[in-house]
Coordinates of C-alpha atoms and ligand atoms in Angstrom, one line a residue:
Chain A
M1 CA -1.5 -30.7 -5.0
N2 CA -1.3 -28.4 -8.0
H3 CA 1.0 -29.2 -10.8
F4 CA 3.4 -26.4 -11.7
S5 CA 4.9 -26.6 -15.1
G6 CA 4.6 -25.3 -18.7
S7 CA 5.8 -22.9 -21.3
V8 CA 7.8 -19.9 -20.1
L9 CA 7.1 -16.2 -20.6
F10 CA 10.3 -14.3 -20.1
L11 CA 9.9 -10.7 -18.9
D12 CA 13.5 -9.4 -18.7
R13 CA 12.9 -6.3 -16.5
S14 CA 12.9 -5.4 -12.9
D15 CA 10.2 -3.5 -10.9
I16 CA 7.2 -4.7 -12.9
N17 CA 4.5 -3.3 -10.8
T18 CA 0.9 -4.4 -10.3
D19 CA -0.4 -1.5 -12.5
E20 CA 1.5 -3.1 -15.3
I21 CA 0.3 -6.6 -14.5
I22 CA -3.3 -5.4 -14.4
P23 CA -4.2 -1.7 -14.8
A24 CA -6.2 0.0 -12.1
K25 CA -9.1 0.6 -14.4
Y26 CA -10.0 -3.1 -14.2
L27 CA -10.2 -3.0 -10.4
T28 CA -13.9 -2.3 -10.9
E29 CA -14.3 -5.9 -12.0
I30 CA -15.9 -8.1 -9.4
S31 CA -15.0 -11.5 -10.8
K32 CA -11.5 -12.9 -11.4
E33 CA -12.5 -14.3 -14.8
A34 CA -13.2 -10.8 -16.2
L35 CA -9.6 -9.9 -15.8
K36 CA -8.4 -12.5 -18.3
P37 CA -8.0 -10.4 -21.5
Y38 CA -6.1 -7.6 -19.7
L39 CA -3.1 -9.3 -18.2
L40 CA 0.1 -7.3 -18.7
E41 CA -1.8 -4.9 -21.0
D42 CA 0.3 -1.9 -19.9
L43 CA 3.6 -3.6 -19.5
A44 CA 6.5 -1.3 -20.5
L45 CA 8.9 -3.8 -22.1
E46 CA 10.3 -3.5 -25.6
G47 CA 9.1 -6.1 -28.0
F48 CA 6.4 -7.4 -25.7
D49 CA 2.9 -7.7 -27.2
P50 CA 0.3 -9.0 -24.7
A51 CA -2.0 -9.9 -27.5
H52 CA 0.4 -12.6 -28.8
D53 CA 3.0 -13.3 -26.1
I54 CA 0.8 -14.6 -23.3
A55 CA -1.2 -17.3 -24.9
N56 CA -0.4 -20.8 -23.6
R57 CA 2.3 -19.6 -21.3
R58 CA 2.2 -21.2 -17.8
V59 CA 5.3 -19.7 -16.1
I60 CA 6.8 -16.3 -15.9
V61 CA 10.5 -15.7 -15.4
T62 CA 11.5 -12.1 -14.5
R63 CA 13.9 -10.0 -12.5
A64 CA 13.8 -8.1 -9.2
N65 CA 10.9 -6.6 -7.3
F66 CA 8.1 -8.2 -9.3
G67 CA 4.7 -7.2 -8.2
C68 CA 5.6 -3.9 -6.5
G69 CA 3.1 -1.2 -6.1
S70 CA -0.6 -1.5 -5.3
S71 CA -1.5 -4.4 -3.1
R72 CA -4.2 -5.6 -5.5
E73 CA -4.7 -9.3 -5.5
H74 CA -6.1 -8.8 -9.0
A75 CA -2.5 -9.2 -10.1
P76 CA -2.1 -12.8 -9.2
W77 CA -5.8 -13.4 -10.2
A78 CA -5.1 -12.1 -13.7
L79 CA -2.2 -14.6 -13.8
E80 CA -4.4 -17.4 -12.4
V81 CA -7.2 -17.0 -14.9
N82 CA -4.6 -17.1 -17.7
D83 CA -3.3 -20.4 -16.2
I84 CA 0.0 -18.8 -15.1
R85 CA 0.4 -20.3 -11.7
M86 CA 4.1 -19.9 -11.1
V87 CA 6.4 -16.8 -11.2
I88 CA 10.1 -17.1 -10.8
A89 CA 12.0 -13.9 -10.0
E90 CA 15.0 -12.5 -8.3
S91 CA 12.7 -11.0 -5.7
F92 CA 9.1 -10.1 -5.1
A93 CA 7.2 -7.3 -3.4
R94 CA 6.0 -8.7 -0.1
I95 CA 2.3 -8.4 -0.6
F96 CA 2.4 -9.8 -4.1
R97 CA 4.4 -12.8 -3.0
Q98 CA 2.0 -13.4 -0.1
N99 CA -0.9 -13.1 -2.4
M100 CA 0.5 -15.7 -4.8
F101 CA 0.8 -18.3 -2.0
N102 CA -2.5 -17.2 -0.5
C103 CA -4.1 -18.2 -3.8
G104 CA -2.3 -21.5 -3.7
M105 CA 0.2 -20.4 -6.4
L106 CA 4.0 -20.5 -6.5
A107 CA 6.3 -17.4 -6.3
I108 CA 9.9 -18.7 -6.4
E109 CA 12.9 -16.5 -5.6
L110 CA 16.2 -17.3 -7.2
P111 CA 19.6 -15.5 -6.8
S112 CA 20.3 -13.0 -9.6
E113 CA 23.0 -15.3 -11.1
E114 CA 20.5 -18.0 -11.6
I115 CA 18.0 -15.7 -13.2
D116 CA 20.8 -14.4 -15.4
R117 CA 21.6 -17.9 -16.4
I118 CA 18.0 -18.8 -17.2
L119 CA 17.6 -15.6 -19.2
D120 CA 21.0 -16.0 -21.0
E121 CA 20.4 -19.6 -22.0
F122 CA 16.7 -19.8 -22.6
A123 CA 15.1 -16.4 -23.2
G124 CA 13.9 -16.0 -26.8
K125 CA 13.6 -19.8 -27.1
K126 CA 10.6 -22.0 -26.6
A127 CA 11.3 -23.1 -23.0
T128 CA 9.4 -25.0 -20.4
I129 CA 9.9 -25.1 -16.6
E130 CA 8.6 -27.8 -14.3
A131 CA 8.8 -27.3 -10.5
D132 CA 9.3 -30.3 -8.2
L133 CA 7.9 -29.0 -5.0
E134 CA 9.0 -31.9 -2.8
K135 CA 12.6 -31.9 -4.0
G136 CA 12.8 -28.1 -4.5
V137 CA 14.1 -28.4 -8.0
L138 CA 13.2 -26.5 -11.2
H139 CA 13.7 -28.4 -14.5
V140 CA 14.2 -26.0 -17.3
S141 CA 14.3 -27.2 -20.9
S142 CA 14.3 -26.2 -24.4
E143 CA 15.3 -27.8 -27.7
G144 CA 17.9 -30.2 -26.5
K145 CA 19.1 -28.0 -23.6
T146 CA 18.2 -28.6 -20.0
A147 CA 19.1 -27.2 -16.6
E148 CA 18.3 -28.1 -13.0
I149 CA 18.1 -25.3 -10.5
G150 CA 17.4 -25.8 -6.8
F151 CA 15.0 -23.5 -5.0
S152 CA 13.5 -23.3 -1.5
I153 CA 10.2 -22.0 -0.2
S154 CA 9.2 -22.0 3.4
D155 CA 7.2 -24.9 5.0
F156 CA 4.4 -22.5 5.5
D157 CA 4.3 -21.5 1.8
R158 CA 4.4 -25.1 0.8
A159 CA 1.5 -25.9 3.2
L160 CA -0.5 -23.1 1.6
V161 CA 0.1 -24.4 -1.9
K162 CA -0.9 -27.9 -0.7
A163 CA -4.0 -26.6 1.0
G164 CA -5.0 -24.7 -2.1
G165 CA -4.6 -21.3 -0.4
W166 CA -4.8 -19.4 2.9
L167 CA -8.5 -19.3 3.2
E168 CA -8.8 -23.1 3.1
F169 CA -5.8 -23.4 5.4
A170 CA -7.1 -20.9 8.0
D171 CA -10.7 -22.0 8.0
E172 CA -9.6 -25.5 8.8
K173 CA -7.2 -24.4 11.5
Y174 CA -8.4 -21.3 13.3
Chain B
M1 CA 17.6 -12.2 25.7
A2 CA 17.5 -9.0 23.7
G3 CA 14.7 -6.6 24.3
K4 CA 11.8 -6.1 21.9
T5 CA 11.0 -3.7 19.2
I6 CA 7.5 -2.1 19.2
A7 CA 6.4 -4.5 16.4
E8 CA 7.7 -7.5 18.4
K9 CA 5.8 -6.4 21.5
I10 CA 2.6 -6.0 19.4
F11 CA 3.1 -9.4 17.8
D12 CA 3.7 -11.2 21.1
A13 CA 0.6 -9.6 22.7
H14 CA -1.5 -10.8 19.7
H15 CA 0.1 -14.2 19.2
A16 CA -2.4 -16.8 18.0
D17 CA -0.2 -19.4 16.3
N18 CA 3.1 -20.2 14.9
P19 CA 2.3 -22.6 12.0
A20 CA 5.8 -22.8 10.6
G21 CA 9.3 -21.2 10.9
D22 CA 9.1 -17.5 11.5
I23 CA 5.4 -17.3 10.4
H24 CA 3.2 -15.9 13.1
V25 CA -0.5 -15.8 13.0
I26 CA -1.8 -12.8 15.1
S27 CA -5.2 -11.8 16.2
L28 CA -6.6 -8.6 14.8
D29 CA -8.0 -5.6 16.6
A30 CA -9.5 -4.1 13.4
V31 CA -10.1 -5.1 9.8
F32 CA -10.6 -2.1 7.5
C33 CA -12.5 -2.5 4.2
H34 CA -13.1 -0.5 1.0
E35 CA -15.1 -1.1 -2.1
I36 CA -12.2 -2.0 -4.5
T37 CA -10.6 -5.0 -2.7
T38 CA -13.4 -6.2 -0.5
P39 CA -16.2 -7.1 -2.9
V40 CA -14.2 -10.0 -4.4
A41 CA -13.5 -11.2 -0.8
I42 CA -17.2 -11.0 0.0
N43 CA -18.1 -12.9 -3.2
D44 CA -15.4 -15.4 -2.6
L45 CA -16.5 -16.1 1.0
A46 CA -20.1 -16.3 -0.1
A47 CA -19.2 -18.8 -2.9
K48 CA -17.5 -21.0 -0.4
G49 CA -20.5 -20.9 2.0
K50 CA -18.5 -18.8 4.5
D51 CA -20.4 -15.5 4.4
R52 CA -19.7 -14.6 8.0
V53 CA -17.7 -12.0 9.9
F54 CA -15.6 -12.6 13.0
D55 CA -16.8 -9.5 14.9
S56 CA -19.0 -6.9 13.4
D57 CA -17.6 -4.2 15.8
K58 CA -14.1 -4.7 14.6
I59 CA -14.8 -4.4 10.9
M60 CA -14.9 -0.9 9.5
A61 CA -15.9 -0.3 5.9
V62 CA -15.9 2.7 3.6
I63 CA -16.7 3.5 -0.1
D64 CA -13.8 5.8 -0.9
H65 CA -12.0 5.0 -4.1
V66 CA -14.6 6.0 -6.6
T67 CA -17.4 7.9 -4.9
P68 CA -20.1 8.9 -5.8
A69 CA -20.0 5.9 -8.2
K70 CA -18.9 7.0 -11.7
D71 CA -20.5 4.1 -13.7
S72 CA -22.4 0.9 -13.4
K73 CA -19.4 -1.1 -12.4
T74 CA -18.3 1.1 -9.5
A75 CA -21.9 1.4 -8.5
L76 CA -22.0 -2.4 -8.2
Q77 CA -18.9 -2.5 -6.1
G78 CA -20.4 0.0 -3.7
K79 CA -23.6 -2.0 -3.7
I80 CA -21.9 -5.3 -2.8
L81 CA -20.1 -3.6 0.1
R82 CA -23.2 -1.7 1.3
E83 CA -25.4 -4.8 1.3
W84 CA -22.7 -6.9 3.0
A85 CA -22.3 -4.2 5.7
R86 CA -26.0 -4.2 6.3
R87 CA -26.3 -7.9 6.3
H88 CA -23.7 -8.2 9.0
N89 CA -24.8 -5.1 11.0
L90 CA -21.5 -3.3 10.7
K91 CA -22.1 -0.1 12.6
N92 CA -19.1 1.5 11.1
F93 CA -19.9 1.7 7.5
F94 CA -19.4 5.0 5.7
D95 CA -21.4 5.6 2.6
V96 CA -21.7 8.7 0.3
G97 CA -22.0 11.9 2.3
R98 CA -20.1 10.4 5.3
N99 CA -17.3 8.8 3.4
G100 CA -13.7 9.9 2.9
V101 CA -10.3 8.4 2.1
C102 CA -10.0 5.4 4.3
H103 CA -6.6 6.2 5.9
A104 CA -7.7 9.7 6.7
L105 CA -11.2 8.8 7.8
F106 CA -10.5 5.8 10.1
P107 CA -8.0 7.6 12.4
E108 CA -10.3 10.6 12.5
K109 CA -13.0 8.3 13.9
G110 CA -10.8 7.0 16.6
F111 CA -10.5 3.5 15.2
V112 CA -6.7 3.3 15.6
R113 CA -4.9 3.0 18.9
P114 CA -1.4 2.3 20.1
G115 CA -0.6 -1.4 20.1
Y116 CA -3.4 -2.3 17.7
T117 CA -3.1 -4.8 14.9
I118 CA -4.9 -3.8 11.8
I119 CA -5.1 -5.1 8.2
M120 CA -6.8 -3.7 5.1
G121 CA -6.8 -4.7 1.5
D122 CA -4.8 -1.6 0.7
S123 CA -1.1 -1.0 0.6
H124 CA -1.2 2.3 2.4
T125 CA -2.6 0.8 5.6
C126 CA 0.8 1.4 7.0
T127 CA -0.4 5.0 7.6
H128 CA -2.0 3.9 10.9
G129 CA 1.4 3.1 12.3
A130 CA 1.5 6.8 13.1
F131 CA -0.4 5.9 16.3
G132 CA 2.0 3.2 17.4
A133 CA 0.0 0.4 15.8
F134 CA 1.0 -2.5 13.6
A135 CA -1.0 -1.8 10.5
A136 CA -0.3 -3.6 7.2
G137 CA -1.7 -3.7 3.7
V138 CA -2.7 -7.2 2.6
G139 CA -4.3 -8.9 -0.4
T140 CA -7.9 -9.9 -0.8
T141 CA -7.4 -13.5 0.5
D142 CA -5.7 -12.2 3.7
L143 CA -8.6 -9.8 4.0
A144 CA -11.2 -12.6 3.5
V145 CA -9.5 -14.6 6.3
G146 CA -9.3 -11.5 8.5
I147 CA -13.0 -10.9 8.0
L148 CA -13.9 -14.5 8.6
K149 CA -11.5 -15.4 11.4
G150 CA -10.0 -12.2 12.8
V151 CA -6.4 -13.4 12.2
C152 CA -3.6 -12.8 9.8
A153 CA -0.2 -14.5 9.1
F154 CA 3.0 -12.5 8.9
R155 CA 6.7 -13.2 9.1
Y156 CA 7.8 -12.3 12.6
P157 CA 8.7 -8.7 12.1
K158 CA 12.3 -7.4 11.7
S159 CA 12.6 -3.7 12.3
M160 CA 14.8 -0.9 11.2
K161 CA 15.0 2.4 13.0
I162 CA 15.2 5.7 11.3
I163 CA 16.2 8.5 13.7
I164 CA 15.5 11.9 12.4
N165 CA 17.6 14.6 14.0
G166 CA 17.7 18.4 13.7
D167 CA 14.8 20.6 12.6
L168 CA 12.7 20.6 9.4
P169 CA 13.7 23.9 7.6
D170 CA 11.0 26.3 6.5
G171 CA 9.1 25.0 3.5
V172 CA 10.2 21.4 4.2
F173 CA 7.5 19.0 5.4
A174 CA 7.0 15.4 6.4
K175 CA 6.4 14.6 2.7
D176 CA 9.8 15.9 1.8
L177 CA 11.3 13.9 4.7
I178 CA 9.7 10.6 3.6
L179 CA 10.7 11.3 -0.1
H180 CA 14.2 11.8 1.1
I181 CA 14.2 8.6 3.1
I182 CA 12.7 6.6 0.1
G183 CA 15.3 8.2 -2.2
K184 CA 18.1 7.2 0.3
I185 CA 17.1 3.6 1.0
G186 CA 15.4 2.8 -2.3
V187 CA 12.1 1.1 -3.1
N188 CA 13.3 -2.1 -1.6
G189 CA 15.2 -0.6 1.3
A190 CA 12.8 -1.7 3.9
T191 CA 11.2 -4.8 2.3
D192 CA 9.9 -7.2 4.9
R193 CA 10.8 -4.7 7.6
V194 CA 8.9 -2.5 9.9
I195 CA 10.3 1.0 10.1
E196 CA 10.4 2.7 13.5
F197 CA 10.5 6.5 12.9
A198 CA 12.2 8.1 15.9
G199 CA 14.1 11.2 17.0
P200 CA 13.3 14.8 17.8
V201 CA 11.8 15.7 14.4
V202 CA 9.2 13.0 14.8
E203 CA 8.5 13.8 18.4
K204 CA 7.7 17.4 17.4
M205 CA 5.4 16.3 14.5
S206 CA 1.6 16.5 14.6
M207 CA -0.3 13.2 14.2
E208 CA -1.1 14.4 10.6
S209 CA 2.6 14.7 9.7
R210 CA 3.3 11.3 11.3
M211 CA 0.6 9.8 9.1
T212 CA 2.2 11.3 6.0
L213 CA 5.5 9.9 7.1
C214 CA 4.1 6.4 7.8
N215 CA 1.9 6.5 4.7
M216 CA 4.8 6.2 2.3
A217 CA 6.8 3.6 4.3
V218 CA 5.4 1.0 1.9
E219 CA 7.0 2.9 -1.0
A220 CA 10.3 1.8 0.5
G221 CA 8.9 -1.8 0.7
A222 CA 8.2 -1.7 4.5
T223 CA 5.4 -3.8 5.9
S224 CA 4.5 -1.0 8.3
G225 CA 5.9 2.4 9.5
I226 CA 5.5 3.0 13.2
C227 CA 5.9 6.2 15.3
Y228 CA 6.1 6.0 19.1
P229 CA 2.9 6.8 21.0
D230 CA 3.4 10.0 23.1
E231 CA 1.6 13.1 24.4
T232 CA 0.6 14.1 20.9
T233 CA -1.0 10.7 20.3
V234 CA -2.9 10.8 23.6
E235 CA -4.0 14.4 22.8
Y236 CA -5.3 13.3 19.4
L237 CA -7.1 10.3 20.8
W238 CA -8.4 11.8 24.1
R239 CA -12.0 12.4 22.9
F240 CA -12.3 8.7 22.1
I241 CA -10.5 7.3 25.2
S242 CA -11.4 9.7 28.0
D243 CA -13.9 7.2 29.4
Q244 CA -11.2 4.5 29.5
Y245 CA -8.6 6.3 31.4
P246 CA -8.9 8.5 34.5
S247 CA -6.4 11.0 33.1
K248 CA -4.2 11.6 30.0
E249 CA -1.2 10.7 32.1
D250 CA -2.7 7.2 32.7
A251 CA -3.4 6.8 29.0
L252 CA 0.2 7.8 28.2
A253 CA 1.6 5.4 30.8
D254 CA -0.4 2.6 29.3
Y255 CA 0.6 3.5 25.7
R256 CA 4.2 3.8 26.7
S257 CA 4.2 0.1 27.5
W258 CA 4.4 -0.5 23.7
L259 CA 7.7 1.5 23.4
P260 CA 10.6 -0.5 22.2
D261 CA 13.0 -1.8 24.9
P262 CA 16.3 0.1 25.0
D263 CA 18.2 -3.1 24.0
A264 CA 15.8 -4.0 21.2
E265 CA 17.5 -5.3 18.1
Y266 CA 17.3 -3.6 14.8
D267 CA 18.3 -4.8 11.4
K268 CA 19.6 -1.4 10.7
I269 CA 19.7 2.1 12.3
I270 CA 19.8 5.1 10.0
E271 CA 20.3 8.7 11.2
I272 CA 19.1 11.6 9.2
D273 CA 19.7 15.3 9.6
A274 CA 16.5 17.0 8.7
S275 CA 18.1 20.4 8.9
A276 CA 20.0 19.7 5.7
L277 CA 16.9 18.9 3.7
A278 CA 15.3 21.0 0.9
P279 CA 11.9 20.6 -0.7
L280 CA 11.9 17.5 -2.9
V281 CA 10.1 16.1 -5.9
T282 CA 10.1 12.8 -7.7
F283 CA 11.1 12.4 -11.4
G284 CA 10.5 9.3 -13.5
Y285 CA 8.3 6.4 -12.5
R286 CA 9.8 5.3 -9.2
P287 CA 9.2 6.9 -5.8
D288 CA 12.9 6.7 -5.0
N289 CA 13.7 8.8 -8.0
V290 CA 13.9 12.0 -5.9
K291 CA 15.6 15.4 -6.6
P292 CA 15.5 18.8 -4.9
V293 CA 12.8 20.9 -6.4
S294 CA 15.4 23.4 -7.4
E295 CA 16.8 20.9 -9.9
M296 CA 13.4 20.3 -11.5
E297 CA 12.5 24.0 -11.5
G298 CA 10.7 25.0 -14.7
T299 CA 9.3 21.6 -15.6
P300 CA 5.8 22.4 -17.0
V301 CA 2.8 20.6 -15.6
D302 CA -0.8 20.3 -16.9
Q303 CA -2.5 19.5 -13.6
V304 CA -1.9 20.0 -9.9
Y305 CA -3.6 17.6 -7.5
I306 CA -3.8 18.1 -3.8
G307 CA -5.4 15.4 -1.7
S308 CA -5.1 11.6 -0.9
C309 CA -4.2 9.6 2.2
T310 CA -0.7 11.1 2.0
N311 CA -1.5 14.8 2.0
G312 CA -5.3 15.5 2.0
R313 CA -5.5 16.5 5.7
M314 CA -6.1 19.9 7.4
E315 CA -2.5 20.6 7.8
D316 CA -1.8 19.9 4.2
L317 CA -4.7 22.1 3.0
R318 CA -3.6 24.9 5.3
A319 CA 0.0 24.7 3.9
A320 CA -1.2 24.8 0.3
A321 CA -3.8 27.6 1.0
G322 CA -1.0 29.6 2.7
V323 CA 0.8 29.6 -0.6
L324 CA -2.3 30.3 -2.7
M325 CA -3.8 33.0 -0.6
G326 CA -4.9 35.9 -2.8
K327 CA -3.3 34.6 -5.9
R328 CA -4.5 32.9 -9.1
I329 CA -3.1 29.7 -10.5
S330 CA -1.5 29.8 -14.0
D331 CA -3.8 29.7 -16.9
S332 CA -1.9 26.7 -18.3
V333 CA -2.7 24.5 -15.2
R334 CA -5.8 22.8 -13.9
G335 CA -5.9 22.7 -10.1
V336 CA -7.9 19.9 -8.3
V337 CA -8.1 19.6 -4.5
S338 CA -9.9 16.9 -2.6
P339 CA -10.1 17.3 1.2
A340 CA -9.7 13.7 2.4
T341 CA -12.8 13.5 4.7
P342 CA -16.1 15.3 5.3
G343 CA -14.6 16.4 8.6
I344 CA -11.7 18.0 6.8
F345 CA -13.9 19.4 4.1
N346 CA -16.1 21.1 6.8
Q347 CA -13.2 22.4 8.7
A348 CA -11.6 23.8 5.5
M349 CA -14.9 25.4 4.7
E350 CA -15.1 27.1 8.1
E351 CA -11.5 28.3 7.9
G352 CA -12.1 29.8 4.5
I353 CA -9.6 27.5 2.9
L354 CA -11.9 26.1 0.3
K355 CA -12.6 29.7 -0.7
T356 CA -8.9 30.4 -1.0
F357 CA -8.6 27.4 -3.3
M358 CA -11.6 28.4 -5.4
D359 CA -10.5 32.0 -5.6
A360 CA -7.2 30.7 -6.8
G361 CA -8.9 28.8 -9.6
F362 CA -8.9 25.3 -8.1
C363 CA -11.7 22.8 -8.5
V364 CA -12.7 21.5 -5.1
T365 CA -14.0 17.9 -5.2
N366 CA -15.7 15.7 -2.6
P367 CA -13.5 13.5 -0.4
T368 CA -12.4 10.6 -2.5
C369 CA -9.3 8.7 -3.7
G370 CA -10.4 9.5 -7.2
A371 CA -7.5 10.9 -9.2
C372 CA -4.8 9.4 -7.0
L373 CA -5.3 6.0 -8.7
G374 CA -6.5 7.3 -12.0
M375 CA -10.1 6.4 -11.5
S376 CA -12.1 9.6 -11.4
C377 CA -12.2 13.3 -10.5
G378 CA -9.0 14.4 -12.2
V379 CA -7.6 11.5 -14.4
I380 CA -4.8 12.9 -16.7
A381 CA -4.5 12.2 -20.4
E382 CA -1.7 10.5 -22.3
G383 CA 1.4 12.7 -22.3
E384 CA 0.2 14.9 -19.5
V385 CA 2.1 15.8 -16.4
C386 CA 0.6 16.0 -12.9
A387 CA 2.2 17.6 -9.9
S388 CA 0.7 15.7 -7.1
T389 CA 0.7 15.3 -3.3
T390 CA -0.2 11.6 -3.6
N391 CA 2.2 8.7 -3.0
R392 CA 2.7 6.9 -6.2
N393 CA 4.3 8.0 -9.5
F394 CA 4.2 4.6 -11.3
N395 CA 3.7 4.8 -15.0
G396 CA 0.0 5.2 -15.7
R397 CA -0.9 5.7 -12.0
M398 CA -3.1 8.8 -12.6
G399 CA -4.0 8.0 -16.2
K400 CA -2.4 5.9 -18.9
G401 CA 0.7 7.5 -20.4
G402 CA 0.7 10.3 -17.8
M403 CA 3.7 11.4 -15.7
V404 CA 3.3 12.1 -12.0
H405 CA 5.6 14.2 -9.9
L406 CA 5.2 13.7 -6.2
M407 CA 5.7 16.6 -3.8
S408 CA 4.5 18.4 -0.7
P409 CA 1.2 20.4 -0.7
A410 CA 3.2 23.7 -0.4
T411 CA 5.3 22.8 -3.4
A412 CA 2.2 21.7 -5.3
A413 CA 0.5 25.0 -4.6
A414 CA 3.5 27.0 -5.7
T415 CA 3.7 24.8 -8.8
A416 CA 0.0 25.6 -9.6
L417 CA 0.8 29.3 -9.4
A418 CA 3.8 29.1 -11.6
G419 CA 2.5 26.5 -14.1
C420 CA 5.7 24.6 -13.7
I421 CA 7.5 22.9 -10.9
T422 CA 8.7 25.6 -8.5
N423 CA 10.1 25.9 -5.0
S424 CA 7.4 26.9 -2.6
N425 CA 9.7 29.3 -0.8
L426 CA 9.4 31.6 -3.8
Y427 CA 5.8 32.2 -2.9
K428 CA 6.2 32.9 0.8
G429 CA 4.8 36.1 2.1
Ligands
SF4_501 S1 -5.7 8.1 -1.7 FE1 -4.6 6.9 -3.2 S2 -3.0 5.8 -2.1 FE2 -4.5 6.6 -0.6 S3 -5.9 4.9 -0.3 FE3 -6.8 6.2 -1.9 S4 -6.0 5.3 -3.8 FE4 -4.8 4.5 -2.2

């Protein structure tokens, strides 16, 4: 199974849509790898600079309705090719969340209080998060500070992550 | 046991598996494809040694988002789709000259029927719910599995019902109604839900208006919007189904079997009085930021765009042309109209509507998504404002740094005449 952990990119905003994650003009690309330089290029978030803020990040923590808008799977692919395989949010747009699990990646929903807590305590610092899929626990840590936060995903989503994605799962089963 | 909603009936009739919890895998009656999201699925399947299709008669494909191709990259996307369609003998592949906006073209070809299950790698697939089908937008991986296996996984659908009472006032259209609904319930108001649109206003609506209504269900987060199949549905479909049913009554009786049971359970039931509505327009970058046109009156616009899967059909062009007839658009505005399919283009030509648009100073483009997603045929510049009949006003949607105000075709036409957002009623008569 994939390992989900690493340095966190905090995007303290709700309703980040797929046009912001990967602008429509790159939908003409026919390989996932080609999307790599353009992740979050048009994100409207004060102080955020995609040229500097994305490198070496492995996890995104954000607020509500992440991935709304166009159904483009280019959005999770743009994350994937930048090695960001886990997004933690208060909520996701349905298609985006499905796309994440379909690609064998993790989209974890937490109550707003938990998101508030992570952002309050860790945003602006160098933080890492590790997901323990079996136990359903997120380990958050930064310079001396740690937190454990429980999460749940459905058995089906867990099965997709284990299989490496929906295509692999479905081709074996149906 | 409680009765079933329309979506539950469709799911149960298409049940293939229940791999976990409330996840249901359903068999698909149709898989729709376009050149933006399908090529990666095609390449992915090929790379995994699975370049197959589950049923070449149930897969329909069109090049519509950027057509004719605008550069080498979009040409390559078309080429991949075209060669794949040929390789697998898809008889329903629509290339330049026969292509149009997917959600307008496929219903027009008779590919959508009550009770059908349909997926497409496109968020506005919910449009087809107008026929009493379960139609949902999916990502490319779901699409790849649909192409390969003819199945898709969904959560067993919860439904909400929106009952629309009263009568739409003059100058108020299905577009205003759906904008009102999105404004009322919010961009998340129907997330993970199917919306059943019911009530006298929907019953009186044409199939075209129902498609406009269902088209934007996704803007409230809905998986699909569904209207109940009725006489209007049968009438629209009759030329495609007349060899399957002895009479229209028989077709209707068959289609009625999909109607929700009287004791079906809904997550929420909302009632709306359409008589109280005024023409609406969005402001800002979210489709639930909605105001009456009267409150936005005078906002200058640089471009007016009429078209798309929301409002590029005959009824929409007629409504806009009715406002434009014999007038000239403001010198400060560029007008662009894209009839959504060749069939609509032809009909609009025959009715003199294209001439009305051109005489008014509009540029008439070929059927394409084009400007709707900021790809071609009317992309706006940074800082520009577009009054548009499309469905999305996200930041940068029609061009980086541009602002989009969504509205009905009649309001858009009135706005083109005035050069600023204006109530279409001002231009009546
Ligand atoms: S017209 Fe616009 S919303 Fe409709 S399918 Fe095309 S790009 Fe999508």
